Amino acid sequence: MISLAVFISGSGSNLQSIINKIEDGSIHAEIKVVVSNNPEAYGLKRAEQHNLHSVVLEHTRFADRQAYERELLRIVRDFKTDYVILAGFMRILSPYFIHEFQNRILNIHPALLPSFPGLHAQAQAADYGVKVAGCTVHFVDEKMDHGPILIQAALPVLPSEDGESLGKRILKWEHKIYPQAISWLAQNRVNLEGRKVIVKNAKTFFLGPADDPVLISPGLEEKFF
Ligand code: GAR
């Protein structure tokens, strides 16, 4: 059983997908604390509905980034969490925080990295006119949206799509690949070799049905579909 801190800023739908898979026994993990930098985040309500401990830490109340991150660190240390899961946390973490949790911070990004890092990735992809878009779960390193990639889902972009409709379809797959990635960590099946992430005994890929096409690599396991 691994213990998690989940950092959010908004709706928390990814948090919800992780909670659901912990509650149905698919992930052997415990969410020790949910941290939001936004007191209005709907994800805080989700945490409450599932009796999870939550903390609001507004960055605006701190003198500088380091003071803010010092408090973040204090919280995750107090709760003795193994991993920090960034689930729509819209703050960049500095090396000060990241060094303390080297290879123990995961992020989900709504694009096929290294394409379209940063904000509004779904709109960036739709406006660029790419034909394949998707989402990425990766370890966090010192550069934004850059660390070693654990799993990606790729889907075709429909001709009529804008950033919003594309974002909705991507989000659906975020909700599958993030719980899957965390379950691999919980099963101790993830090894890092430089930038390369090796998942022990994983299938090479998963292909979704023709009416809902997606390619996921490494392969999504059945209970996460
Ligand atoms: C998700 O689409 C996530 O990938 C994105 O924010 C959304 C949060 O939704 N994260 C980023 O863009 C990080 N660069 P949620 O609060 O419903 O999980």
Short mmCIF file of C-alpha atoms and ligand atoms in Angstrom, two decimals:
data_model
loop_
_atom_site.label_atom_id
_atom_site.label_comp_id
_atom_site.label_asym_id
_atom_site.label_seq_id
_atom_site.Cartn_x
_atom_site.Cartn_y
_atom_site.Cartn_z
CA MET A 1 0.00 0.00 0.00
CA ILE A 2 1.41 3.38 -1.00
CA SER A 3 0.32 6.69 0.46
CA LEU A 4 -0.46 9.71 -1.66
CA ALA A 5 -0.82 13.46 -1.42
CA VAL A 6 -2.98 14.78 -4.26
CA PHE A 7 -2.56 18.43 -5.25
CA ILE A 8 -5.45 20.11 -7.07
CA SER A 9 -6.58 23.56 -8.16
CA GLY A 10 -10.00 23.05 -9.71
CA SER A 11 -12.70 20.54 -10.53
CA GLY A 12 -10.75 17.54 -9.31
CA SER A 13 -12.21 15.10 -11.81
CA ASN A 14 -8.83 13.34 -11.97
CA LEU A 15 -8.80 13.17 -8.18
CA GLN A 16 -12.25 11.57 -8.42
CA SER A 17 -11.07 8.95 -10.89
CA ILE A 18 -8.25 8.01 -8.52
CA ILE A 19 -10.58 7.89 -5.50
CA ASN A 20 -12.97 5.62 -7.43
CA LYS A 21 -10.25 3.14 -8.32
CA ILE A 22 -8.90 3.10 -4.77
CA GLU A 23 -12.39 2.53 -3.41
CA ASP A 24 -13.15 -0.34 -5.78
CA GLY A 25 -9.88 -2.03 -4.81
CA SER A 26 -8.08 -1.57 -8.16
CA ILE A 27 -5.32 0.60 -6.67
CA HIS A 28 -3.63 -0.36 -3.40
CA ALA A 29 -3.09 3.17 -2.18
CA GLU A 30 -4.35 5.58 0.40
CA ILE A 31 -4.88 9.30 -0.16
CA LYS A 32 -3.49 10.81 3.01
CA VAL A 33 -4.19 14.42 2.09
CA VAL A 34 -5.65 16.55 -0.70
CA VAL A 35 -4.03 19.96 -1.04
CA SER A 36 -5.60 22.82 -3.00
CA ASN A 37 -4.13 26.24 -3.67
CA ASN A 38 -7.66 27.39 -4.50
CA PRO A 39 -10.26 27.56 -1.71
CA GLU A 40 -13.08 27.38 -4.30
CA ALA A 41 -11.83 24.20 -5.96
CA TYR A 42 -14.69 21.74 -6.45
CA GLY A 43 -12.20 18.97 -5.80
CA LEU A 44 -12.28 19.96 -2.12
CA LYS A 45 -15.95 18.95 -2.03
CA ARG A 46 -15.08 15.65 -3.63
CA ALA A 47 -12.46 15.08 -0.93
CA GLU A 48 -15.01 15.88 1.78
CA GLN A 49 -17.59 13.53 0.24
CA HIS A 50 -15.05 10.72 0.54
CA ASN A 51 -13.90 11.69 4.05
CA LEU A 52 -10.44 12.62 2.87
CA HIS A 53 -8.31 15.05 4.79
CA SER A 54 -7.85 18.28 2.84
CA VAL A 55 -5.79 21.42 3.25
CA VAL A 56 -6.20 24.75 1.47
CA LEU A 57 -2.90 26.48 0.92
CA GLU A 58 -3.32 29.73 -0.98
CA HIS A 59 -0.09 30.73 -2.63
CA THR A 60 -1.19 34.37 -2.52
CA ARG A 61 -0.81 34.33 1.26
CA PHE A 62 2.89 33.57 1.16
CA ALA A 63 5.74 36.02 0.72
CA ASP A 64 7.41 34.04 -2.06
CA ARG A 65 7.49 30.68 -3.80
CA GLN A 66 9.97 29.16 -1.36
CA ALA A 67 7.87 30.08 1.67
CA TYR A 68 4.85 28.50 -0.04
CA GLU A 69 6.72 25.34 -0.94
CA ARG A 70 8.24 25.07 2.53
CA GLU A 71 4.70 24.77 3.86
CA LEU A 72 3.74 22.30 1.12
CA LEU A 73 6.74 20.20 2.08
CA ARG A 74 5.83 20.34 5.74
CA ILE A 75 2.38 18.98 4.92
CA VAL A 76 3.52 16.10 2.74
CA ARG A 77 6.19 15.17 5.29
CA ASP A 78 3.68 15.32 8.15
CA PHE A 79 1.44 12.92 6.29
CA LYS A 80 4.41 10.73 5.36
CA THR A 81 3.29 10.37 1.77
CA ASP A 82 5.23 8.23 -0.67
CA TYR A 83 4.08 10.08 -3.78
CA VAL A 84 2.77 13.51 -4.69
CA ILE A 85 0.12 13.35 -7.41
CA LEU A 86 -0.46 16.57 -9.32
CA ALA A 87 -4.03 16.45 -10.59
CA GLY A 88 -4.75 19.76 -12.27
CA PHE A 89 -2.52 21.64 -9.83
CA MET A 90 -1.89 24.89 -11.68
CA ARG A 91 1.28 25.95 -9.86
CA ILE A 92 4.79 25.26 -11.03
CA LEU A 93 6.87 23.53 -8.37
CA SER A 94 10.44 24.74 -8.07
CA PRO A 95 13.57 22.56 -7.71
CA TYR A 96 13.39 23.30 -3.97
CA PHE A 97 10.30 21.08 -3.69
CA ILE A 98 11.10 18.67 -6.50
CA HIS A 99 14.51 17.69 -5.09
CA GLU A 100 12.88 16.53 -1.90
CA PHE A 101 10.55 14.25 -3.84
CA GLN A 102 12.84 13.16 -6.66
CA ASN A 103 11.02 10.66 -8.90
CA ARG A 104 8.11 10.66 -6.49
CA ILE A 105 5.97 13.36 -8.10
CA LEU A 106 3.60 12.51 -10.94
CA ASN A 107 1.74 14.93 -13.20
CA ILE A 108 -0.95 14.55 -15.81
CA HIS A 109 -0.88 16.85 -18.81
CA PRO A 110 -3.63 17.08 -21.46
CA ALA A 111 -1.33 16.76 -24.48
CA LEU A 112 1.04 14.29 -26.06
CA LEU A 113 4.25 15.64 -24.55
CA PRO A 114 6.68 16.93 -25.60
CA SER A 115 4.12 18.72 -27.80
CA PHE A 116 2.12 21.51 -26.25
CA PRO A 117 3.47 21.95 -22.73
CA GLY A 118 2.06 24.74 -20.60
CA LEU A 119 -1.41 26.18 -20.29
CA HIS A 120 -4.44 25.42 -22.50
CA ALA A 121 -2.72 22.47 -24.12
CA GLN A 122 -5.95 21.15 -25.65
CA ALA A 123 -6.66 24.49 -27.36
CA GLN A 124 -3.02 24.75 -28.46
CA ALA A 125 -3.36 21.32 -30.14
CA ALA A 126 -6.75 22.07 -31.76
CA ASP A 127 -5.59 25.48 -33.02
CA TYR A 128 -2.36 24.01 -34.38
CA GLY A 129 -4.38 21.52 -36.39
CA VAL A 130 -2.70 18.34 -35.20
CA LYS A 131 -4.46 15.15 -36.27
CA VAL A 132 -3.58 13.18 -33.14
CA ALA A 133 -3.88 14.55 -29.60
CA GLY A 134 -3.95 13.02 -26.16
CA CYS A 135 -2.67 13.04 -22.62
CA THR A 136 0.48 12.09 -20.73
CA VAL A 137 1.32 10.94 -17.21
CA HIS A 138 4.91 11.74 -16.37
CA PHE A 139 7.33 12.07 -13.49
CA VAL A 140 8.03 15.68 -12.61
CA ASP A 141 11.51 17.06 -13.06
CA GLU A 142 12.84 20.59 -12.91
CA LYS A 143 11.51 21.63 -16.30
CA MET A 144 7.82 22.18 -16.86
CA ASP A 145 5.89 19.25 -18.40
CA HIS A 146 9.19 17.55 -19.18
CA GLY A 147 10.01 14.58 -16.93
CA PRO A 148 10.11 10.86 -17.86
CA ILE A 149 6.87 9.61 -19.43
CA LEU A 150 4.98 6.76 -17.78
CA ILE A 151 1.90 6.36 -20.02
CA GLN A 152 0.23 8.19 -22.90
CA ALA A 153 -3.15 8.00 -24.60
CA ALA A 154 -3.45 9.19 -28.20
CA LEU A 155 -6.71 9.92 -29.98
CA PRO A 156 -7.63 11.23 -33.43
CA VAL A 157 -8.70 14.85 -33.61
CA LEU A 158 -12.05 15.27 -35.34
CA PRO A 159 -12.21 17.82 -38.16
CA SER A 160 -14.88 19.92 -36.46
CA GLU A 161 -13.27 19.97 -33.04
CA ASP A 162 -12.22 23.02 -31.01
CA GLY A 163 -10.11 23.03 -27.87
CA GLU A 164 -13.11 22.56 -25.63
CA SER A 165 -14.62 19.51 -27.31
CA LEU A 166 -11.18 17.97 -27.78
CA GLY A 167 -10.42 18.66 -24.12
CA LYS A 168 -13.54 16.76 -23.04
CA ARG A 169 -12.56 13.68 -25.03
CA ILE A 170 -9.00 13.85 -23.71
CA LEU A 171 -10.21 14.20 -20.13
CA LYS A 172 -12.12 10.94 -20.40
CA TRP A 173 -8.83 9.16 -21.10
CA GLU A 174 -6.97 11.09 -18.42
CA HIS A 175 -9.40 9.42 -16.03
CA LYS A 176 -8.24 6.00 -17.25
CA ILE A 177 -4.49 6.44 -17.53
CA TYR A 178 -3.84 8.28 -14.26
CA PRO A 179 -5.34 5.57 -12.01
CA GLN A 180 -3.54 2.97 -14.14
CA ALA A 181 -0.17 4.70 -13.68
CA ILE A 182 -0.67 5.00 -9.92
CA SER A 183 -1.63 1.34 -9.67
CA TRP A 184 1.66 0.41 -11.36
CA LEU A 185 3.52 2.46 -8.76
CA ALA A 186 1.55 0.78 -5.99
CA GLN A 187 2.52 -2.62 -7.40
CA ASN A 188 6.16 -1.56 -7.55
CA ARG A 189 6.28 -2.28 -11.27
CA VAL A 190 7.83 1.02 -12.38
CA ASN A 191 11.55 1.42 -13.04
CA LEU A 192 13.35 4.49 -14.28
CA GLU A 193 16.34 4.21 -16.58
CA GLY A 194 17.32 7.79 -17.31
CA ARG A 195 14.43 9.29 -19.22
CA LYS A 196 12.96 5.89 -19.93
CA VAL A 197 10.24 4.44 -17.75
CA ILE A 198 9.90 0.66 -17.81
CA VAL A 199 6.68 -0.88 -16.51
CA LYS A 200 7.24 -4.51 -15.59
CA ASN A 201 4.98 -7.02 -17.34
CA ALA A 202 2.93 -4.34 -19.08
CA LYS A 203 1.32 -4.97 -22.44
CA THR A 204 2.82 -2.86 -25.23
CA PHE A 205 -0.41 -1.11 -26.09
CA PHE A 206 -4.16 -0.95 -25.71
CA LEU A 207 -6.46 -0.11 -28.63
CA GLY A 208 -9.92 1.28 -27.92
CA PRO A 209 -13.01 0.25 -29.88
CA ALA A 210 -13.68 1.62 -33.39
CA ASP A 211 -16.43 3.94 -32.15
CA ASP A 212 -14.15 5.36 -29.44
CA PRO A 213 -10.67 5.15 -30.94
CA VAL A 214 -7.64 5.50 -28.70
CA LEU A 215 -4.13 4.08 -28.53
CA ILE A 216 -2.66 3.76 -25.06
CA SER A 217 0.94 2.77 -24.35
CA PRO A 218 1.91 0.88 -22.26
CA GLY A 219 -1.34 -1.07 -22.45
CA LEU A 220 -4.19 -0.17 -20.17
CA GLU A 221 -5.25 -3.15 -18.08
CA GLU A 222 -8.83 -4.33 -18.23
CA LYS A 223 -9.93 -3.13 -14.82
CA PHE A 224 -8.87 0.42 -15.69
CA PHE A 225 -10.86 0.59 -18.92
C1 GAR B 1 -6.83 18.24 -16.52
O1 GAR B 1 -7.21 18.27 -17.87
C2 GAR B 1 -5.32 18.16 -16.39
O2 GAR B 1 -4.72 17.39 -17.38
C3 GAR B 1 -4.96 19.62 -16.57
O3 GAR B 1 -5.92 20.31 -15.81
C4 GAR B 1 -7.14 19.58 -15.83
C5 GAR B 1 -7.61 19.39 -14.41
O4 GAR B 1 -8.89 18.83 -14.39
N1 GAR B 1 -3.63 19.88 -16.11
C6 GAR B 1 -2.81 20.72 -16.72
O5 GAR B 1 -3.13 21.39 -17.70
C7 GAR B 1 -1.42 20.80 -16.12
N2 GAR B 1 -0.52 21.41 -17.02
P1 GAR B 1 -9.48 18.21 -13.04
O6 GAR B 1 -9.32 19.29 -11.96
O7 GAR B 1 -10.94 17.98 -13.37
O8 GAR B 1 -8.75 16.95 -12.73
#
